[in-house]
Amino acid sequence: TVSPVGARGLMQIMPRTAKSLSKKIKEKDLHKPEVNIPLGVRYLEGLKKQFKGDVRKALAAYNAGPGNVAKWVKRYKTEDSLLFADLIPFEETREYVSTILRNQFWYEVLYTELQPKETV
């Protein structure tokens, strides 16, 4: 899958981002899940470190780029990550962050319900 802006594969990695993560990566390899998924995970982990564990900022950076998020951090001086997410000026990115976190919540609820009950 290729997005309208050129992001590729399941994790929608931009070719330039992939090159920054691994010099050995060829653009055509970004369509292989065994290449794309580990790269996407590595990129997201790096963004989480860059934004000091703030998952909302890391997700926003994954979608809109870390440069945009850095600008927003300067513009919207708040430690409240929920408020920060609401202030994201790109509607697509605001919705992306919200959707990912909502889905995470429901997966955690479903996963918990599927766990075997402990017997005493």
Short mmCIF file of C-alpha atoms in Angstrom, two decimals:
data_model
loop_
_atom_site.label_atom_id
_atom_site.label_comp_id
_atom_site.label_asym_id
_atom_site.label_seq_id
_atom_site.Cartn_x
_atom_site.Cartn_y
_atom_site.Cartn_z
CA THR A 1 0.00 0.00 0.00
CA VAL A 2 1.24 3.47 -0.89
CA SER A 3 -0.39 6.56 0.62
CA PRO A 4 -1.03 9.74 -1.38
CA VAL A 5 2.12 11.27 0.22
CA GLY A 6 4.29 8.22 -0.49
CA ALA A 7 4.22 6.30 2.81
CA ARG A 8 4.57 2.57 2.23
CA GLY A 9 3.48 -0.72 3.73
CA LEU A 10 1.47 -1.71 6.78
CA MET A 11 3.16 0.82 9.07
CA GLN A 12 3.06 3.54 6.39
CA ILE A 13 6.76 4.37 6.53
CA MET A 14 8.11 7.16 4.36
CA PRO A 15 11.11 6.01 2.30
CA ARG A 16 13.30 8.79 3.73
CA THR A 17 12.38 7.76 7.28
CA ALA A 18 13.19 4.14 6.45
CA LYS A 19 16.62 5.18 5.15
CA SER A 20 17.29 7.08 8.36
CA LEU A 21 16.47 3.93 10.35
CA SER A 22 18.47 1.54 8.19
CA LYS A 23 20.82 2.40 5.34
CA LYS A 24 20.39 -1.13 3.92
CA ILE A 25 16.65 -0.76 3.26
CA LYS A 26 15.52 -0.63 -0.36
CA GLU A 27 12.27 1.19 -1.11
CA LYS A 28 10.66 -1.94 -2.59
CA ASP A 29 11.34 -3.81 0.68
CA LEU A 30 9.01 -1.45 2.54
CA HIS A 31 6.09 -3.47 1.16
CA LYS A 32 7.28 -6.59 2.99
CA PRO A 33 5.64 -6.90 6.42
CA GLU A 34 8.76 -8.55 7.87
CA VAL A 35 10.71 -5.39 7.00
CA ASN A 36 8.04 -2.73 7.41
CA ILE A 37 6.65 -3.67 10.82
CA PRO A 38 9.99 -3.79 12.69
CA LEU A 39 10.96 -0.45 11.10
CA GLY A 40 7.67 1.13 12.14
CA VAL A 41 8.03 -0.17 15.68
CA ARG A 42 11.64 1.08 15.88
CA TYR A 43 10.57 4.49 14.58
CA LEU A 44 7.71 4.77 17.08
CA GLU A 45 9.99 3.72 19.96
CA GLY A 46 12.47 6.40 18.93
CA LEU A 47 9.70 9.00 18.87
CA LYS A 48 8.56 7.92 22.34
CA LYS A 49 12.11 8.49 23.60
CA GLN A 50 12.37 11.82 21.78
CA PHE A 51 9.14 13.01 23.41
CA LYS A 52 10.05 11.66 26.87
CA GLY A 53 7.53 8.82 26.90
CA ASP A 54 4.55 10.97 25.88
CA VAL A 55 2.62 8.53 23.69
CA ARG A 56 0.26 11.20 22.34
CA LYS A 57 3.18 13.32 21.12
CA ALA A 58 4.93 10.25 19.70
CA LEU A 59 1.80 9.23 17.79
CA ALA A 60 1.34 12.77 16.52
CA ALA A 61 4.97 12.78 15.37
CA TYR A 62 4.52 9.41 13.65
CA ASN A 63 1.64 10.91 11.67
CA ALA A 64 2.70 14.54 11.11
CA GLY A 65 6.46 14.38 11.63
CA PRO A 66 8.58 15.16 14.68
CA GLY A 67 9.40 18.64 13.40
CA ASN A 68 5.74 19.65 13.45
CA VAL A 69 5.26 18.24 16.94
CA ALA A 70 8.34 20.10 18.19
CA LYS A 71 6.80 23.35 16.86
CA TRP A 72 3.49 22.55 18.56
CA VAL A 73 5.24 21.82 21.87
CA LYS A 74 6.77 25.32 21.72
CA ARG A 75 3.51 26.93 20.67
CA TYR A 76 1.22 25.13 23.15
CA LYS A 77 3.16 25.20 26.39
CA THR A 78 1.24 22.61 28.40
CA GLU A 79 2.26 19.55 30.38
CA ASP A 80 -1.26 18.12 29.97
CA SER A 81 -0.94 15.59 27.14
CA LEU A 82 -4.74 15.35 26.72
CA LEU A 83 -4.95 19.11 26.20
CA PHE A 84 -1.96 18.98 23.87
CA ALA A 85 -3.71 16.32 21.75
CA ASP A 86 -6.82 18.52 21.52
CA LEU A 87 -4.69 21.48 20.39
CA ILE A 88 -3.03 19.66 17.46
CA PRO A 89 -3.72 21.97 14.51
CA PHE A 90 -3.86 19.22 11.86
CA GLU A 91 -7.30 17.59 11.93
CA GLU A 92 -5.97 14.35 10.40
CA THR A 93 -3.30 14.07 13.10
CA ARG A 94 -5.72 14.95 15.90
CA GLU A 95 -8.09 12.22 14.66
CA TYR A 96 -5.21 9.75 14.18
CA VAL A 97 -4.03 10.15 17.79
CA SER A 98 -7.57 9.89 19.11
CA THR A 99 -8.38 6.80 17.03
CA ILE A 100 -5.20 4.94 18.01
CA LEU A 101 -5.74 5.62 21.73
CA ARG A 102 -9.44 4.70 21.55
CA ASN A 103 -8.57 1.43 19.80
CA GLN A 104 -5.87 0.72 22.38
CA PHE A 105 -8.43 1.15 25.16
CA TRP A 106 -10.88 -1.29 23.56
CA TYR A 107 -8.20 -3.88 22.75
CA GLU A 108 -7.08 -3.77 26.38
CA VAL A 109 -10.69 -4.22 27.55
CA LEU A 110 -11.23 -7.15 25.18
CA TYR A 111 -7.88 -8.71 26.00
CA THR A 112 -8.61 -8.53 29.74
CA GLU A 113 -12.01 -10.15 29.25
CA LEU A 114 -10.43 -13.03 27.32
CA GLN A 115 -7.97 -13.84 30.08
CA PRO A 116 -8.68 -17.07 32.00
CA LYS A 117 -10.24 -16.50 35.40
CA GLU A 118 -8.10 -17.47 38.37
CA THR A 119 -9.52 -20.11 40.64
CA VAL A 120 -8.95 -20.09 44.34
#
